[in-house]
PDB file of C-alpha atoms in Angstrom:
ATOM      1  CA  UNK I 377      22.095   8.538  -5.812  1.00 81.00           C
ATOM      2  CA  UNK I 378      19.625   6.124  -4.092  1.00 88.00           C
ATOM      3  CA  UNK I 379      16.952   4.465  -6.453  1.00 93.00           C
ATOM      4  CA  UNK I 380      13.540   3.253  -6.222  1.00 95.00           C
ATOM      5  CA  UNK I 381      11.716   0.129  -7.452  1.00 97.00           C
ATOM      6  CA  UNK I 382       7.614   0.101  -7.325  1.00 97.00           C
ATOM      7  CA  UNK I 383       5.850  -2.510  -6.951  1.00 97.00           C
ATOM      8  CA  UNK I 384       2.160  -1.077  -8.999  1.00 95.00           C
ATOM      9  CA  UNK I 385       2.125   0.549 -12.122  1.00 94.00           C
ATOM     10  CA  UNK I 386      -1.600   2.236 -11.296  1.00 90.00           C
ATOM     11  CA  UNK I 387      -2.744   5.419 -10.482  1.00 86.00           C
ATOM     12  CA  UNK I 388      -1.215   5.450  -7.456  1.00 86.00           C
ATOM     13  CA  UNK I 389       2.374   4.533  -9.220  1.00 90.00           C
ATOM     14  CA  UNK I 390       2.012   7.175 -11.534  1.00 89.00           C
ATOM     15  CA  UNK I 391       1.469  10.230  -9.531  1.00 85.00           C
ATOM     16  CA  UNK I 392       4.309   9.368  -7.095  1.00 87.00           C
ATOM     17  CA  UNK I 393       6.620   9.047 -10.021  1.00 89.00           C
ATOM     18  CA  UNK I 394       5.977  12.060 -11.685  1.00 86.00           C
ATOM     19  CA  UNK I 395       6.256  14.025  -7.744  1.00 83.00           C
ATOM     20  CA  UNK I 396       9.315  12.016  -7.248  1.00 82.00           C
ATOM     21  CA  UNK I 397      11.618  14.984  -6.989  1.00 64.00           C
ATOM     22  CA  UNK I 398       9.639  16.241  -3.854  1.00 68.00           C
ATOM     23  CA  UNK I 399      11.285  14.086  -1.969  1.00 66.00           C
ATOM     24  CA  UNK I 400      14.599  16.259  -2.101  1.00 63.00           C
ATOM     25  CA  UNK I 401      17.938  14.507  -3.015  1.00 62.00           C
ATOM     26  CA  UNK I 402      18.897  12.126  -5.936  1.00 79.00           C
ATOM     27  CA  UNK I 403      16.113   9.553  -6.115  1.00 85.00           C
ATOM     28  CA  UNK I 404      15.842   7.688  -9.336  1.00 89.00           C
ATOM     29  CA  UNK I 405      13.317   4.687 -10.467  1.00 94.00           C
ATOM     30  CA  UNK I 406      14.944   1.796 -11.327  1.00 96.00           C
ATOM     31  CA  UNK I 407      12.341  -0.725 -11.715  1.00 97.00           C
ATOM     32  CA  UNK I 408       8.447  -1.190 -11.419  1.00 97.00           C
ATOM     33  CA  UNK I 409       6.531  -4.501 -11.344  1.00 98.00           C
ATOM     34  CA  UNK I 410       3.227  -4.773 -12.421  1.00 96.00           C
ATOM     35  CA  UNK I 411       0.652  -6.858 -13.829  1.00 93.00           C
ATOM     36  CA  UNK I 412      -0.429  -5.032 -16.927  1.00 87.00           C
ATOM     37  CA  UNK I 413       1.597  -5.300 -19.460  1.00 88.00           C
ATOM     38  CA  UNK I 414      -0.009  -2.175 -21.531  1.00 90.00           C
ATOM     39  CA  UNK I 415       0.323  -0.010 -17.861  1.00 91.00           C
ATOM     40  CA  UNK I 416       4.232  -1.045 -17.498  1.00 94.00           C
ATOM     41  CA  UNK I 417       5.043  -0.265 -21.260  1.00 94.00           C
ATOM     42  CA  UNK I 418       3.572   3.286 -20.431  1.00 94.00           C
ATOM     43  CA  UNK I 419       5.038   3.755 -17.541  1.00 94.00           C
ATOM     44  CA  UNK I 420       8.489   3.157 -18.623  1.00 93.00           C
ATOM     45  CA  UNK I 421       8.381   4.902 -21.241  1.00 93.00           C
ATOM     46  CA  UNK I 422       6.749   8.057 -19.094  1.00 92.00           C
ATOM     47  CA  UNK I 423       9.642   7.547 -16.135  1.00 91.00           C
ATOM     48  CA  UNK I 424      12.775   5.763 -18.218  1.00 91.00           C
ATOM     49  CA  UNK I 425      13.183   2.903 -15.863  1.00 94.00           C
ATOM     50  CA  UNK I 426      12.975  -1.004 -15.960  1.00 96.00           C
ATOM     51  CA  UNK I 427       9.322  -3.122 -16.224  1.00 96.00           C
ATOM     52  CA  UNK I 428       9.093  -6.642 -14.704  1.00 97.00           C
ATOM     53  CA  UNK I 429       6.014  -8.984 -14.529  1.00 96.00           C
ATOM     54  CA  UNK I 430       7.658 -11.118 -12.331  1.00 97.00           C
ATOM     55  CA  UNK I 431       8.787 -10.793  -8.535  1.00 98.00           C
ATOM     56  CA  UNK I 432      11.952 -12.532  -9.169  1.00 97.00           C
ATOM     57  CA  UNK I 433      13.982 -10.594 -11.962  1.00 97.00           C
ATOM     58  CA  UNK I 434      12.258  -7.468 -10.399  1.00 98.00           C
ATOM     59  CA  UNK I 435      13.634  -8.499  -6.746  1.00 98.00           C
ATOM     60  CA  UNK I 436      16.932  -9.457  -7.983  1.00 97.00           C
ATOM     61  CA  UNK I 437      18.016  -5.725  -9.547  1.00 94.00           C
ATOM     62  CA  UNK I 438      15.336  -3.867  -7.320  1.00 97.00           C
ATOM     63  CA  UNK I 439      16.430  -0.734  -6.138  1.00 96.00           C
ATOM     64  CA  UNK I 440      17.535   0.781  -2.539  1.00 96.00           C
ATOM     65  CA  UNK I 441      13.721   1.036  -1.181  1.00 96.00           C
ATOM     66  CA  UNK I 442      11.247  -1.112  -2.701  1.00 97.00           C
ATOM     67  CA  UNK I 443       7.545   0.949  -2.466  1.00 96.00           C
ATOM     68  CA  UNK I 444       4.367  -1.051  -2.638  1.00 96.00           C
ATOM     69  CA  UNK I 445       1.524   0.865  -4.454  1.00 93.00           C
ATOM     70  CA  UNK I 446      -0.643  -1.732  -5.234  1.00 92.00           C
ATOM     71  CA  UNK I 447      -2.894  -2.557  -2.490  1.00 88.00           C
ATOM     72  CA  UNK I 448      -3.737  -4.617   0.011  1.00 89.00           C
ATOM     73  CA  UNK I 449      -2.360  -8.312  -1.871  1.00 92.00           C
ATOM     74  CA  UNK I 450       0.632  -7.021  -3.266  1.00 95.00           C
ATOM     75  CA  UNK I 451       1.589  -5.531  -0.074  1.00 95.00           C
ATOM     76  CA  UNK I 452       1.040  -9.151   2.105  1.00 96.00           C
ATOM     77  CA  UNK I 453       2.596 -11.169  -1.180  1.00 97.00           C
ATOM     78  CA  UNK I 454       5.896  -9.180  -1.154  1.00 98.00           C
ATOM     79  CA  UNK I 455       6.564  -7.602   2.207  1.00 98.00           C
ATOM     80  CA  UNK I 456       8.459 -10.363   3.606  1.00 98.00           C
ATOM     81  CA  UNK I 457      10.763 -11.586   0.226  1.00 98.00           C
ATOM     82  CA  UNK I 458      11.597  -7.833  -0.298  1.00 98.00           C
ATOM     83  CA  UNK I 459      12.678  -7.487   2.817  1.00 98.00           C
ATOM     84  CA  UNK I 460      14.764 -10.869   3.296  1.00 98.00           C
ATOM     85  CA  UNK I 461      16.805  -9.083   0.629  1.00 98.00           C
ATOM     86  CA  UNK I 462      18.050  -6.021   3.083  1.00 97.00           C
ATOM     87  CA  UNK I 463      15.918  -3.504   0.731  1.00 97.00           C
ATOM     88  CA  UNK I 464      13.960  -0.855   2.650  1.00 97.00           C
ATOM     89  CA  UNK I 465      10.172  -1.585   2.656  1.00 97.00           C
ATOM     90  CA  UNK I 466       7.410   1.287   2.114  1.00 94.00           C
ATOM     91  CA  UNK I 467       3.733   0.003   1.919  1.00 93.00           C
ATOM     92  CA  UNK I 468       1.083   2.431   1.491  1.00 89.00           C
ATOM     93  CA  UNK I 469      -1.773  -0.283   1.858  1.00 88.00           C
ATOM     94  CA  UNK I 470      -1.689   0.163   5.420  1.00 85.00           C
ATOM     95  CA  UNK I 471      -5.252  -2.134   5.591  1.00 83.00           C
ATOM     96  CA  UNK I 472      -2.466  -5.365   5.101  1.00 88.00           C
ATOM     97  CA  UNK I 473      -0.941  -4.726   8.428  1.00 90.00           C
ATOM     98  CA  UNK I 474      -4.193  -5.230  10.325  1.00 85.00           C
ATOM     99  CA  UNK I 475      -3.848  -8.677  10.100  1.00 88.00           C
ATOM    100  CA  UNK I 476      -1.481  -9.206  13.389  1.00 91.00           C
ATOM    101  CA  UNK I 477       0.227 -12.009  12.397  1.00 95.00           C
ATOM    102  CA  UNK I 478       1.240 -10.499   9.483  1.00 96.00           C
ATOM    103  CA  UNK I 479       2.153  -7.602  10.882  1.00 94.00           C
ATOM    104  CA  UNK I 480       4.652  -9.608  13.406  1.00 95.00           C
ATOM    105  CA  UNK I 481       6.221 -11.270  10.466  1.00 97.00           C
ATOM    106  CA  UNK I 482       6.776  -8.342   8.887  1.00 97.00           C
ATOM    107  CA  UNK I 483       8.494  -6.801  12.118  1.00 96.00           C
ATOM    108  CA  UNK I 484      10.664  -9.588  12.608  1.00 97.00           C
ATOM    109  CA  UNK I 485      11.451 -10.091   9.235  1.00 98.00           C
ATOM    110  CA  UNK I 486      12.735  -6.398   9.469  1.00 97.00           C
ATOM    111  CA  UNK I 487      14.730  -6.629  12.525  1.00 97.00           C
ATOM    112  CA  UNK I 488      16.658  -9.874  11.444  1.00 98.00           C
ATOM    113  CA  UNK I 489      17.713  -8.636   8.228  1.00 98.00           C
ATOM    114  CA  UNK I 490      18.667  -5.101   9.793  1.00 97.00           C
ATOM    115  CA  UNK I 491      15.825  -3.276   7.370  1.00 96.00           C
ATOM    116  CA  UNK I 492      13.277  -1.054   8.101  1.00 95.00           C
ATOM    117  CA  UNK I 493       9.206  -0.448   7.208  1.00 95.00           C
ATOM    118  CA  UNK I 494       8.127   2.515   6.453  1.00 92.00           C
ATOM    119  CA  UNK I 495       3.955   2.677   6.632  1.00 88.00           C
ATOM    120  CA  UNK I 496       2.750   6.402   5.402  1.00 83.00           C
ATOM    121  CA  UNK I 497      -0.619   7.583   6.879  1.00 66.00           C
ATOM    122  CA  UNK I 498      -1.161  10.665   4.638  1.00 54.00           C
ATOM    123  CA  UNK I 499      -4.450   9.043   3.332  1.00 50.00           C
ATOM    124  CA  UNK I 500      -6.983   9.766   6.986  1.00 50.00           C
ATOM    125  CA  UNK I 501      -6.586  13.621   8.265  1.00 43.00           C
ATOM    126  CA  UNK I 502      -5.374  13.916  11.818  1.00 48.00           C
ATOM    127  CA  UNK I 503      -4.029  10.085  11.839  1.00 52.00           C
ATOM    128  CA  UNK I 504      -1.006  11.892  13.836  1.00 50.00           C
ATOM    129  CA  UNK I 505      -3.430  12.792  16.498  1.00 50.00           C
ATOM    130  CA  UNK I 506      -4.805   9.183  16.581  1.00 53.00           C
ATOM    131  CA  UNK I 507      -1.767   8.051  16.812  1.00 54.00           C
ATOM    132  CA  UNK I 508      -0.891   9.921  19.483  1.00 51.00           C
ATOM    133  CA  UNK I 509      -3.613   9.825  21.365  1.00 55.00           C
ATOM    134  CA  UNK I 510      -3.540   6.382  21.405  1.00 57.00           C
ATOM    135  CA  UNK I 511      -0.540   6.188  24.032  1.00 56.00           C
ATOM    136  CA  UNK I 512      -3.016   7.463  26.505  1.00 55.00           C
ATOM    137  CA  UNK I 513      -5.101   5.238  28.730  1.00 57.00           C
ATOM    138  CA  UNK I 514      -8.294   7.037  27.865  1.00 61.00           C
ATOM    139  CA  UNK I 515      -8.548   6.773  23.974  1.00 58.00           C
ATOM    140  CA  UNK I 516     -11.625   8.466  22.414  1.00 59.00           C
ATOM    141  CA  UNK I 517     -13.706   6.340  19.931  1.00 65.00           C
ATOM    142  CA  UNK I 518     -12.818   7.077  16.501  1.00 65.00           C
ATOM    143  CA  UNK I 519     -15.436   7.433  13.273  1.00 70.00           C
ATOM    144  CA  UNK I 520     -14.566   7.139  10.194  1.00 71.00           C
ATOM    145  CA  UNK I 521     -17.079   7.822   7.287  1.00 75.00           C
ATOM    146  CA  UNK I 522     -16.022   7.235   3.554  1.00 78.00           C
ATOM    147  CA  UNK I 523     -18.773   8.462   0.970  1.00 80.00           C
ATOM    148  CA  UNK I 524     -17.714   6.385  -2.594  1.00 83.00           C
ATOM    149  CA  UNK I 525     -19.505   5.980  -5.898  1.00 83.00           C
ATOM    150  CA  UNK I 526     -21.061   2.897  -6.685  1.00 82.00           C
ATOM    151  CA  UNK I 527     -19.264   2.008  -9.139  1.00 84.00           C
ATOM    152  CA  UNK I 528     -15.963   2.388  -6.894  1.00 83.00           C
ATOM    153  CA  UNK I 529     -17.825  -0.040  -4.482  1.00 87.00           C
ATOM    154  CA  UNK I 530     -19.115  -2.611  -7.044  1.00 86.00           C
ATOM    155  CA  UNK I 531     -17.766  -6.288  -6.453  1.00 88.00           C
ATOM    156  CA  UNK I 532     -16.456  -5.531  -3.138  1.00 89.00           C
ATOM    157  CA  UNK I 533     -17.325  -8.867  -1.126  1.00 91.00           C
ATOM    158  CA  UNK I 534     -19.041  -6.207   1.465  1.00 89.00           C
ATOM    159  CA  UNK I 535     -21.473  -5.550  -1.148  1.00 89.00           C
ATOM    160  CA  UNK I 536     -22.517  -8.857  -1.746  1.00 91.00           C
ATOM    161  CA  UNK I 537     -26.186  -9.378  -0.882  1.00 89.00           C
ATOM    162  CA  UNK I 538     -26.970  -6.417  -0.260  1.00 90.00           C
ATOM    163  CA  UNK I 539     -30.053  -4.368  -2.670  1.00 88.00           C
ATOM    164  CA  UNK I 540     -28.559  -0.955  -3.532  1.00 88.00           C
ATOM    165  CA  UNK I 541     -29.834   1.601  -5.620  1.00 89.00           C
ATOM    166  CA  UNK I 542     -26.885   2.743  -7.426  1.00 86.00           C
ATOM    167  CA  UNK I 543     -28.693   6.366  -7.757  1.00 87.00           C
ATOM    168  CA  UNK I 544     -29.284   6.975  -3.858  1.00 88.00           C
ATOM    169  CA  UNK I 545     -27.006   7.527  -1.176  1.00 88.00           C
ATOM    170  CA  UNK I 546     -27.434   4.919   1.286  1.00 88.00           C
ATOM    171  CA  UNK I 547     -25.031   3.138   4.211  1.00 90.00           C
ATOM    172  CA  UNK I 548     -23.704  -0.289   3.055  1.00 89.00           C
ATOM    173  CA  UNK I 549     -21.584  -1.038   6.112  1.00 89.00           C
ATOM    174  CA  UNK I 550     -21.309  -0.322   9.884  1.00 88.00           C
ATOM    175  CA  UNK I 551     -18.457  -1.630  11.662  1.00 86.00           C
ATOM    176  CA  UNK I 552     -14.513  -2.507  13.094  1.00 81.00           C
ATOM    177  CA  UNK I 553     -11.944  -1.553  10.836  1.00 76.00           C
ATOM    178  CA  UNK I 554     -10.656  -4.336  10.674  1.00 77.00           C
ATOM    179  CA  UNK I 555     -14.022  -5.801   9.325  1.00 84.00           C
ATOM    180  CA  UNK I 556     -13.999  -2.565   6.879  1.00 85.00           C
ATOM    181  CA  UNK I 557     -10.780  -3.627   5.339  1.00 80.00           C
ATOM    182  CA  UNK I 558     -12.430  -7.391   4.783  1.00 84.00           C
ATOM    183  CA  UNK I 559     -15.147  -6.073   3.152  1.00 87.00           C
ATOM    184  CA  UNK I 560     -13.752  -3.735   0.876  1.00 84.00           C
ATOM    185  CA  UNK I 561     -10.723  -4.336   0.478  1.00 81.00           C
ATOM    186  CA  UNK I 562      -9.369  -1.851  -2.611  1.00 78.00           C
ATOM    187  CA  UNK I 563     -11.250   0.774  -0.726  1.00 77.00           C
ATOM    188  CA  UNK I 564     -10.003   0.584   3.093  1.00 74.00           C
ATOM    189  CA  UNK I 565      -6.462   0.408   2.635  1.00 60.00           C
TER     190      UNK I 565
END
């Protein structure tokens, strides 16, 4: 039986938990780590497994594959120690990797402690095309538009200075992606 330990006791956390069985095989939770203290008591008692507030108890008796569901920071505070410990590293905050030294730590990090890094794109339709089209000398330009509520925007650092009408539609941001993930950050993952 192989078990998992997740690192985000959100949302996120929740629905992969309860569609854990999808996966085929014997996968169990064994652990999650989270901030909340109200979120991990329901979440253990909703999936039977352990709850940890801190990275070291959690680390020490974490499971087989250690899945990061908790955005962007959690992802580039635990990547590397989780996988100095052999454990198998899944990250769905994909935004964390766009920082390229990061990325290279993470990569070497893997490859010296003979691990490996999963990073699932099921979030942007026809990211398999994108990726491979990207082997190709001629890449096409690539736009991405993401329509959010205000409220799902509010306190971003992208918003900052800017005069929106929370009752229109309007643009906030034009740009890289890497600038995207900057500004808004629990959005562009």
């Amino acid at each position: 039986m192989q078990t998992v330990s997740l690192i985000g006791a959100g949302a996120l956390a929740r629905e992969f938990a309860s569609n854990l069985a999808v996966l085929g095989g014997e996968w169990t939770i064994k652990s999650v780590l989270g901030r909340s203290s109200e979120r991990l008591e329901a979440f253990t008692k909703d999936f039977a497994c352990e709850a940890f507030t801190d990275f070291e108890p959690f680390i020490e008796t974490a499971g087989d594959v250690v899945i990061e569901l908790a955005g962007k920071p959690a992802a580039q505070r635990y990547a590397i120690d989780v996988l100095k410990t052999g454990r198998r590293w899944v990250s769905v905050s994909i935004g964390a990797y766009v920082d390229e030294a990061f990325r290279n730590e993470v990569i070497e990090t893997a490859r010296a402690h003979r691990t490996e890094v999963h990073l699932p794109h099921g979030a942007i339709g026809g990211l398999d095309y994108l990726l491979t089209s990207s082997l190709y000398k001629n890449t096409p330009n690539v736009t991405i538009e993401t329509r959010k509520g205000y409220k799902g925007l509010a306190g971003a650092p992208g918003m900052e200075g800017l005069d929106v009408d929370p009752t229109k539609e309007c643009v906030v941001f034009e740009g890289s992606v890497d600038a995207a993930v900057a500004a808004f950050p629990k959005n562009i993952n």
